[in-house]
Amino acid sequence: MAGVLDSVNQRTQLVGENRLELLLFRLRGRQMYGINVFKVKEVLQCPRLTSIPNSRSVVRGVAHIRGETIPIIDLSMAIRGPGIPAEELATSFVIITEYNRRTQGFLVTGVDRIVNMNWEDILPPPKGAGKDVYLTAVTRMDDALVEVIDVEKILSEVSPLSEDVTEAVLSKNTQDRSASRPVLVVDDSSVARRQMIRCLTAIGLEVESKNDGKQALDYLKGLVADGSRITDHVSMVISDVEMPEMDGYTLVARLKNDPALKDLYIMLHTSLSGIFNRAMVQKVGADDFMAKFSPDELAERVMEILDRE
């Protein structure tokens, strides 16, 4: 266990092409869950928690860690399971993560190990699982199912942010965009797709969306199968990085290496944080990068890009 905890910080500095490292953990029960190591800042024994008056029950309290006051979310409760009993807190763990410019801790009962995997082995949730499941992907490890939790969905429920573009930004939108070519949004999180679609339609744009890089690549190839130019069909692509089957970095590399698709303007829009993102953006040839999720920033950036044309 000590080896896993000590190595998380170091592992978060690693990047790979269409590969990821999952930190495996358990909630209440035998089911194994996973979270991308790039999201993890630290793993530690559950510290002393201070309760917050009038907070939601899923927030078990706050912890003071390395000079920060961090909310601690009971991950089992967040996915509508039973909470971790108070008497088990001392033997539980907290996974400190950074998502969408915010730091929070997830309370779990046990941390297992870190595994290195290929995104091709990470699959979308089974069809028929329903819209209310808290999963973005599943995979298998040691003949057992590992579920990758949709953290963006959890955070949108526990600590929702405004998803609307402000009037101040909308007032800058002086162009008639009704004739603009669609923007392609690629993200495995249904919450993230909804947020981006809401933002882009607010400034008058048509939006197509796909759940992962493979779907997006097949869609774009289909558009130019008749020999037409891709820029006649799509104005730009906004893609997440973390996605099953094909991640955003690999999608960008495939698009930029395809003569029929290389002229597409591609923005990576991700909850992943850190300098490594910008290095990878340059390596794979993406045109832009933005951290999730500010509707005003996204709207302004997209308008600026499209108005250059």
Coordinates of C-alpha atoms in Angstrom, one line a residue:
M1 CA 0.0 0.0 0.0
A2 CA 2.8 2.4 0.9
G3 CA 4.3 2.0 -2.5
V4 CA 1.1 2.9 -4.2
L5 CA 0.6 6.0 -2.1
D6 CA 4.1 7.2 -2.5
S7 CA 4.2 6.8 -6.3
V8 CA 1.0 8.6 -7.2
N9 CA 2.7 12.0 -7.4
Q10 CA 5.5 10.7 -9.6
R11 CA 3.1 8.8 -11.9
T12 CA 1.0 11.9 -12.6
Q13 CA 4.0 13.3 -14.5
L14 CA 3.9 10.5 -17.1
V15 CA 2.1 10.8 -20.4
G16 CA 1.7 8.3 -23.3
E17 CA 0.0 8.0 -26.6
N18 CA -3.4 6.4 -26.3
R19 CA -2.4 5.0 -22.9
L20 CA -3.4 5.9 -19.4
E21 CA -2.7 4.8 -15.9
L22 CA -5.7 4.0 -13.6
L23 CA -5.6 4.2 -9.9
L24 CA -7.8 1.3 -8.8
F25 CA -9.9 1.7 -5.6
R26 CA -12.9 0.3 -3.9
L27 CA -15.9 1.8 -2.2
R28 CA -18.2 -0.3 0.0
G29 CA -18.1 -3.8 -1.5
R30 CA -15.9 -5.8 -3.9
Q31 CA -16.5 -3.8 -7.0
M32 CA -13.3 -2.2 -8.3
Y33 CA -13.3 1.4 -9.7
G34 CA -10.7 3.4 -11.5
I35 CA -9.6 7.0 -11.9
N36 CA -7.0 8.4 -14.2
V37 CA -3.8 9.0 -12.4
F38 CA -3.3 12.3 -14.2
K39 CA -6.3 13.7 -12.1
V40 CA -4.7 12.6 -8.8
K41 CA -2.6 15.0 -6.7
E42 CA -2.2 12.8 -3.7
V43 CA -3.6 9.8 -1.8
L44 CA -3.6 9.7 2.0
Q45 CA -5.3 8.1 5.0
C46 CA -8.5 9.9 5.8
P47 CA -7.5 13.0 7.8
R48 CA -9.6 14.6 10.5
L49 CA -12.7 16.1 8.9
T50 CA -14.5 19.3 10.0
S51 CA -18.2 19.3 9.2
I52 CA -19.7 22.2 7.2
P53 CA -23.1 23.5 8.4
N54 CA -25.9 23.1 5.9
S55 CA -23.7 21.2 3.4
R56 CA -25.0 18.3 1.5
S57 CA -24.7 14.9 3.2
V58 CA -22.5 13.6 0.4
V59 CA -19.8 16.2 1.5
R60 CA -18.5 14.5 4.7
G61 CA -16.6 17.7 5.7
V62 CA -13.4 19.6 4.8
A63 CA -9.8 18.7 5.5
H64 CA -6.9 21.0 5.9
I65 CA -4.2 19.6 3.7
R66 CA -0.9 21.3 2.8
G67 CA -2.3 24.8 3.3
E68 CA -5.6 24.2 1.5
T69 CA -9.1 23.6 2.8
I70 CA -10.5 20.8 0.6
P71 CA -14.0 19.4 0.5
I72 CA -14.2 15.7 1.0
I73 CA -16.9 13.9 -1.0
D74 CA -18.1 10.4 0.0
L75 CA -17.8 8.8 -3.4
S76 CA -20.1 5.9 -2.6
M77 CA -22.9 8.3 -1.6
A78 CA -22.2 10.5 -4.7
I79 CA -23.1 7.5 -7.0
R80 CA -26.2 6.9 -4.8
G81 CA -24.7 4.0 -2.8
P82 CA -24.5 3.7 1.0
G83 CA -22.1 6.1 2.7
I84 CA -19.0 5.1 4.6
P85 CA -19.9 4.7 8.3
A86 CA -18.3 7.2 10.6
E87 CA -16.5 4.4 12.6
E88 CA -14.7 3.4 9.4
L89 CA -13.4 6.8 8.4
A90 CA -10.1 6.3 10.3
T91 CA -9.3 3.3 8.1
S92 CA -10.5 4.8 4.8
F93 CA -8.6 6.8 2.3
V94 CA -9.0 10.2 0.5
I95 CA -8.0 10.6 -3.2
I96 CA -7.1 14.3 -3.7
T97 CA -8.0 15.2 -7.3
E98 CA -8.0 18.3 -9.5
Y99 CA -10.9 18.5 -12.0
N100 CA -12.1 21.5 -14.0
R101 CA -9.9 24.0 -12.0
R102 CA -11.1 22.7 -8.6
T103 CA -9.5 20.6 -6.0
Q104 CA -11.5 18.1 -4.0
G105 CA -11.0 14.8 -2.1
F106 CA -12.9 11.6 -2.7
L107 CA -13.5 9.4 0.3
V108 CA -13.0 5.7 -0.6
T109 CA -12.7 2.5 1.6
G110 CA -9.5 1.1 -0.1
V111 CA -6.9 1.9 -2.7
D112 CA -5.5 -1.1 -4.6
R113 CA -2.8 -0.3 -7.2
I114 CA -1.9 1.6 -10.3
V115 CA -2.2 -0.1 -13.7
N116 CA -1.0 1.0 -17.1
M117 CA -3.5 0.4 -19.9
N118 CA -4.3 1.2 -23.5
W119 CA -7.3 3.4 -24.2
E120 CA -8.4 0.8 -26.8
D121 CA -9.0 -1.6 -23.8
I122 CA -11.3 1.1 -22.1
L123 CA -14.8 0.7 -23.5
P124 CA -17.9 2.8 -23.2
P125 CA -20.5 1.7 -20.7
P126 CA -22.8 -1.1 -21.9
K127 CA -25.7 0.0 -24.0
G128 CA -28.9 0.0 -22.0
A129 CA -27.1 1.0 -18.8
G130 CA -29.3 4.2 -18.8
K131 CA -28.6 7.9 -18.6
D132 CA -28.3 8.0 -14.8
V133 CA -25.3 5.8 -14.4
Y134 CA -22.2 7.4 -13.1
L135 CA -19.8 5.8 -15.5
T136 CA -17.8 7.0 -18.5
A137 CA -16.2 3.7 -19.3
V138 CA -15.5 0.1 -18.2
T139 CA -12.6 -2.3 -18.6
R140 CA -11.5 -5.6 -17.3
M141 CA -8.6 -6.3 -15.0
D142 CA -7.7 -9.8 -13.6
D143 CA -11.0 -11.1 -15.0
A144 CA -13.0 -8.5 -13.0
L145 CA -14.9 -5.5 -14.3
V146 CA -13.4 -2.1 -13.5
E147 CA -15.8 0.9 -13.7
V148 CA -14.4 4.3 -14.5
I149 CA -16.6 6.9 -12.7
D150 CA -18.0 10.0 -14.4
V151 CA -16.5 12.6 -12.0
E152 CA -17.8 15.5 -14.0
K153 CA -21.3 14.3 -13.5
I154 CA -20.8 13.9 -9.8
L155 CA -19.3 17.4 -9.4
S156 CA -22.1 18.9 -11.5
E157 CA -24.5 17.5 -8.9
V158 CA -22.5 18.1 -5.8
S159 CA -21.2 21.5 -6.6
P160 CA -22.8 22.8 -9.7
L161 CA -21.4 25.7 -11.7
S162 CA -23.2 28.1 -14.0
E163 CA -23.5 26.6 -17.5
D164 CA -24.8 29.8 -19.1
V165 CA -22.9 32.3 -21.2
T166 CA -23.3 35.7 -19.5
E167 CA -25.0 38.6 -21.2
A168 CA -21.8 40.5 -21.3
V169 CA -20.2 37.9 -23.5
L170 CA -23.3 37.4 -25.6
S171 CA -23.3 41.1 -26.4
K172 CA -20.0 40.7 -28.1
N173 CA -21.4 38.2 -30.5
T174 CA -22.2 40.6 -33.3
Q175 CA -21.9 38.0 -36.2
D176 CA -24.8 36.1 -37.7
R177 CA -23.6 32.6 -37.2
S178 CA -26.6 30.8 -38.5
A179 CA -24.8 29.9 -41.7
S180 CA -21.6 28.8 -40.0
R181 CA -20.5 25.2 -40.4
P182 CA -21.1 23.0 -37.3
V183 CA -18.7 22.6 -34.5
L184 CA -17.9 19.0 -33.6
V185 CA -17.8 18.3 -29.9
V186 CA -16.1 15.1 -28.7
D187 CA -16.4 14.0 -25.1
D188 CA -17.3 10.8 -23.3
S189 CA -19.1 12.6 -20.4
S190 CA -22.7 13.3 -21.1
V191 CA -22.5 16.2 -18.7
A192 CA -19.6 17.8 -20.5
R193 CA -21.2 17.4 -23.9
R194 CA -24.4 19.0 -22.6
Q195 CA -22.4 21.9 -21.1
M196 CA -20.5 22.6 -24.3
I197 CA -23.6 22.2 -26.6
R198 CA -25.5 24.7 -24.4
C199 CA -22.6 27.1 -24.5
L200 CA -22.1 26.9 -28.3
T201 CA -25.8 27.1 -29.2
A202 CA -26.1 30.2 -27.1
I203 CA -23.8 32.0 -29.5
G204 CA -25.8 30.8 -32.5
L205 CA -23.7 27.7 -33.6
E206 CA -24.9 24.3 -34.8
V207 CA -23.2 21.5 -32.9
E208 CA -22.5 17.9 -33.7
S209 CA -21.3 15.6 -30.9
K210 CA -19.5 12.3 -30.5
N211 CA -18.7 10.2 -27.5
D212 CA -15.1 9.3 -28.2
G213 CA -12.2 9.8 -30.5
K214 CA -12.9 6.7 -32.6
Q215 CA -16.5 7.8 -33.3
A216 CA -15.3 11.3 -34.2
L217 CA -12.6 10.0 -36.6
D218 CA -15.0 7.7 -38.4
Y219 CA -17.6 10.5 -38.6
L220 CA -15.0 13.0 -40.1
K221 CA -13.7 10.4 -42.6
G222 CA -17.2 9.8 -43.7
L223 CA -17.7 13.5 -44.4
V224 CA -14.8 13.6 -46.9
A225 CA -15.3 10.2 -48.5
D226 CA -16.7 11.9 -51.6
G227 CA -13.6 13.9 -52.0
S228 CA -14.9 17.1 -50.5
R229 CA -12.9 19.4 -48.2
I230 CA -13.4 18.8 -44.5
T231 CA -13.5 22.6 -43.9
D232 CA -16.7 22.7 -46.0
H233 CA -18.4 20.5 -43.4
V234 CA -17.0 21.4 -40.0
S235 CA -15.7 24.7 -38.7
M236 CA -13.7 23.3 -35.8
V237 CA -13.3 20.3 -33.4
I238 CA -13.4 20.7 -29.6
S239 CA -12.3 17.4 -28.0
D240 CA -11.8 16.1 -24.5
V241 CA -8.5 14.2 -23.8
E242 CA -9.7 11.3 -21.7
M243 CA -12.0 9.1 -23.7
P244 CA -12.4 5.3 -24.2
E245 CA -11.1 3.5 -27.2
M246 CA -9.2 6.6 -28.6
D247 CA -8.1 9.5 -26.5
G248 CA -8.0 13.1 -27.6
Y249 CA -4.2 13.2 -28.1
T250 CA -4.4 10.2 -30.5
L251 CA -7.4 11.7 -32.3
V252 CA -5.5 14.9 -32.9
A253 CA -2.5 13.0 -34.2
R254 CA -4.6 10.9 -36.6
L255 CA -6.4 14.0 -37.9
K256 CA -3.2 16.0 -38.4
N257 CA -1.6 13.0 -40.2
D258 CA -4.5 12.6 -42.6
P259 CA -4.2 14.8 -45.7
A260 CA -7.9 15.0 -46.0
L261 CA -8.5 16.1 -42.4
K262 CA -5.3 18.0 -41.5
D263 CA -6.8 21.4 -42.1
L264 CA -9.3 21.1 -39.3
Y265 CA -8.8 23.5 -36.4
I266 CA -8.7 21.4 -33.2
M267 CA -9.0 22.6 -29.6
L268 CA -8.4 20.2 -26.7
H269 CA -10.8 21.0 -23.9
T270 CA -10.0 19.0 -20.8
S271 CA -10.3 18.7 -17.1
L272 CA -6.8 17.4 -16.9
S273 CA -4.4 19.9 -15.4
G274 CA -0.6 20.5 -15.5
I275 CA 2.2 21.6 -17.8
F276 CA 2.3 18.2 -19.4
N277 CA -0.9 19.1 -21.2
R278 CA 0.7 22.0 -23.2
A279 CA 3.7 19.8 -24.0
M280 CA 1.4 17.1 -25.4
V281 CA -0.7 19.7 -27.3
Q282 CA 2.4 20.8 -29.1
K283 CA 3.6 17.2 -29.7
V284 CA 0.4 16.0 -31.4
G285 CA -0.2 19.3 -33.2
A286 CA -3.4 20.6 -31.7
D287 CA -4.2 24.2 -32.5
D288 CA -5.4 25.2 -29.1
F289 CA -5.9 24.1 -25.5
M290 CA -8.4 25.2 -22.8
A291 CA -9.1 23.9 -19.3
K292 CA -12.7 23.0 -18.5
F293 CA -15.2 24.5 -17.9
S294 CA -15.9 28.2 -18.2
P295 CA -18.8 28.9 -20.6
D296 CA -17.7 32.6 -21.0
E297 CA -14.1 31.6 -21.8
L298 CA -15.1 28.9 -24.2
A299 CA -17.7 31.1 -26.0
E300 CA -15.2 34.0 -26.4
R301 CA -12.4 31.7 -27.6
V302 CA -14.6 30.0 -30.2
M303 CA -16.0 33.3 -31.5
E304 CA -12.4 34.7 -31.7
I305 CA -11.3 31.6 -33.7
L306 CA -14.3 31.6 -36.1
D307 CA -14.0 35.4 -36.7
R308 CA -10.5 34.9 -38.0
E309 CA -11.8 33.0 -41.0

